[in-house]
XYZ file of C-alpha atoms in Angstrom:
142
model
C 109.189 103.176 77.813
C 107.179 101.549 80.156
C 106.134 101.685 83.336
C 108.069 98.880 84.718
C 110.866 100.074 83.543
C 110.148 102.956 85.544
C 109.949 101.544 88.121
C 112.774 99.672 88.127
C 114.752 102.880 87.431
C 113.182 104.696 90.658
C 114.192 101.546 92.633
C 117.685 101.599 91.229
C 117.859 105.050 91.398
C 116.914 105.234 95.619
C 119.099 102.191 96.403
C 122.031 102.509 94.138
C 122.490 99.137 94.519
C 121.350 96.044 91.917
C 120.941 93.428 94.537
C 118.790 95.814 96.760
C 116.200 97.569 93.840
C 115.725 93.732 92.696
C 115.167 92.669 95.862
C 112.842 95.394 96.311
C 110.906 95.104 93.436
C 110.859 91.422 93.809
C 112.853 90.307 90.620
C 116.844 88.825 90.290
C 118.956 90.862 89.515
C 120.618 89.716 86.055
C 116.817 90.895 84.554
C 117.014 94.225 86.291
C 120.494 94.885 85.049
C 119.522 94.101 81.676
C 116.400 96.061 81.729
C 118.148 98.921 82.575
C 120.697 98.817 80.305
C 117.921 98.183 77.408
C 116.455 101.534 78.567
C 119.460 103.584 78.301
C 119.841 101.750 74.754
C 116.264 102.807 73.632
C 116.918 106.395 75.490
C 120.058 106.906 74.198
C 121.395 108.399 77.419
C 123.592 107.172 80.152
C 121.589 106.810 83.717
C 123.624 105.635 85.944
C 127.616 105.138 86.233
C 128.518 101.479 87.474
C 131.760 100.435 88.403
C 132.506 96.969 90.453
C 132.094 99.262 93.430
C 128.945 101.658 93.063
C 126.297 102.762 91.521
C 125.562 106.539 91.079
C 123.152 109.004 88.737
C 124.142 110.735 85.830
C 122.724 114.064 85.706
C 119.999 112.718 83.452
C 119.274 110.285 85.357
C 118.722 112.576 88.232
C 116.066 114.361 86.080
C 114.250 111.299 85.115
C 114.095 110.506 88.110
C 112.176 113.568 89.273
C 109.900 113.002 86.328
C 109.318 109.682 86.772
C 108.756 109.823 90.461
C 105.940 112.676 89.980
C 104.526 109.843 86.436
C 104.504 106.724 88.495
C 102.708 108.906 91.797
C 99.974 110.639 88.632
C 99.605 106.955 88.045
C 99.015 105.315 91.017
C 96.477 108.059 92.151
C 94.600 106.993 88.866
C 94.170 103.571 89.697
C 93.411 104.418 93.608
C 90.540 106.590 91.773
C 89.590 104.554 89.274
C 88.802 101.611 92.185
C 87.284 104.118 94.304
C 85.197 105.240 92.061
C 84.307 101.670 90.293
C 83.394 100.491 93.932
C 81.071 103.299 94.761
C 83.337 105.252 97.781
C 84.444 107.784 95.086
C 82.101 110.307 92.752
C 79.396 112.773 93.213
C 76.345 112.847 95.277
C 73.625 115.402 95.845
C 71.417 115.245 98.628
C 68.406 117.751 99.700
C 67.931 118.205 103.279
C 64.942 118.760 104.939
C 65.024 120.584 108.283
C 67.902 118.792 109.495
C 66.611 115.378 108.974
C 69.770 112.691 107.739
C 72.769 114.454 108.853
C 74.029 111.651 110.629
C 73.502 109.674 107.526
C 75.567 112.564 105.773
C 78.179 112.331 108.520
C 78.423 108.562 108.299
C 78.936 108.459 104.312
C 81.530 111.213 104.428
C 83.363 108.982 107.440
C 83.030 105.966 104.956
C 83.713 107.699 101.329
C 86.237 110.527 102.175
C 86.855 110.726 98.389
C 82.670 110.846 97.578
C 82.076 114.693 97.015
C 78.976 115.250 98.762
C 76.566 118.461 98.089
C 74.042 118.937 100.573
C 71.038 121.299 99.639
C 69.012 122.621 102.237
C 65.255 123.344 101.662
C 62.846 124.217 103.385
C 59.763 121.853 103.484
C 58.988 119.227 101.079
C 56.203 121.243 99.831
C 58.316 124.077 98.231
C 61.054 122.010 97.243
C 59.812 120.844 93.679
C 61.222 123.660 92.019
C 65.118 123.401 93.750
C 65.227 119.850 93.056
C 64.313 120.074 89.493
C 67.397 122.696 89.765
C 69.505 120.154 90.793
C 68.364 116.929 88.906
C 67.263 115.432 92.193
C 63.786 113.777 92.430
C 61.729 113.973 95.627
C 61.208 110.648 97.062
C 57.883 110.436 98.776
């Protein structure tokens, strides 16, 4: 299965219509129709019941739909990390702070990067902050 065919099933599935989930989806409906009736072929399940004047769930088709609502959300949050991340707004980042100095910096990168997981270490001069740097792979910048 794959995940346009998913996808076509969750459209089908909320509009219980063919003309609708193609529109929706932005395909005609003849290859939506057939798509769907291929995966209830490889399945081996009924997932909808059509007549000339509906469209309705089977039982099983209620549960995938469940399940493939909660696959195709895991999926999408994926790729919104995976371009967050490959762009620099997403990830790690460990920063020492010294008496206060580049909160605003701090404040304006978390406004930015809401998904960049920012530590902030506090120490107390530059002088005596070899050793908790080292602690937290950071290198002083001088």
């Amino acid at each position: 299965m794959e995940l346009r065919e998913l996808r076509y099933f969750v459209a089908l599935a909320e509009e219980l219509h063919f003309a609708r989930a193609a529109a929706r989806i932005g395909i005609e409906q003849s290859p939506l129709s057939k798509a769907i009736t291929e995966m209830e072929r490889c399945l081996g399940v009924r997932l909808f019941i059509r007549t000339r004047r509906s469209t309705t769930l089977t039982s099983i088709g209620e549960t995938l739909l469940t399940d493939a609502r909660a696959l195709l959300a895991q999926v999408d949050s994926v790729h919104h990390n995976l371009l967050a991340t490959a762009s620099g707004r997403s990830g790690r980042l460990n920063v020492a702070v010294c008496d206060g100095v580049a909160h605003t910096r701090i404040a304006h990168t978390r406004q930015h990067s809401p998904d960049m997981d920012i530590q902030v270490i506090h120490i107390p001069s530059p002088h005596k902050s070899s050793r908790m740097l080292s602690k937290y792979s950071l290198t002083p910048r001088h």
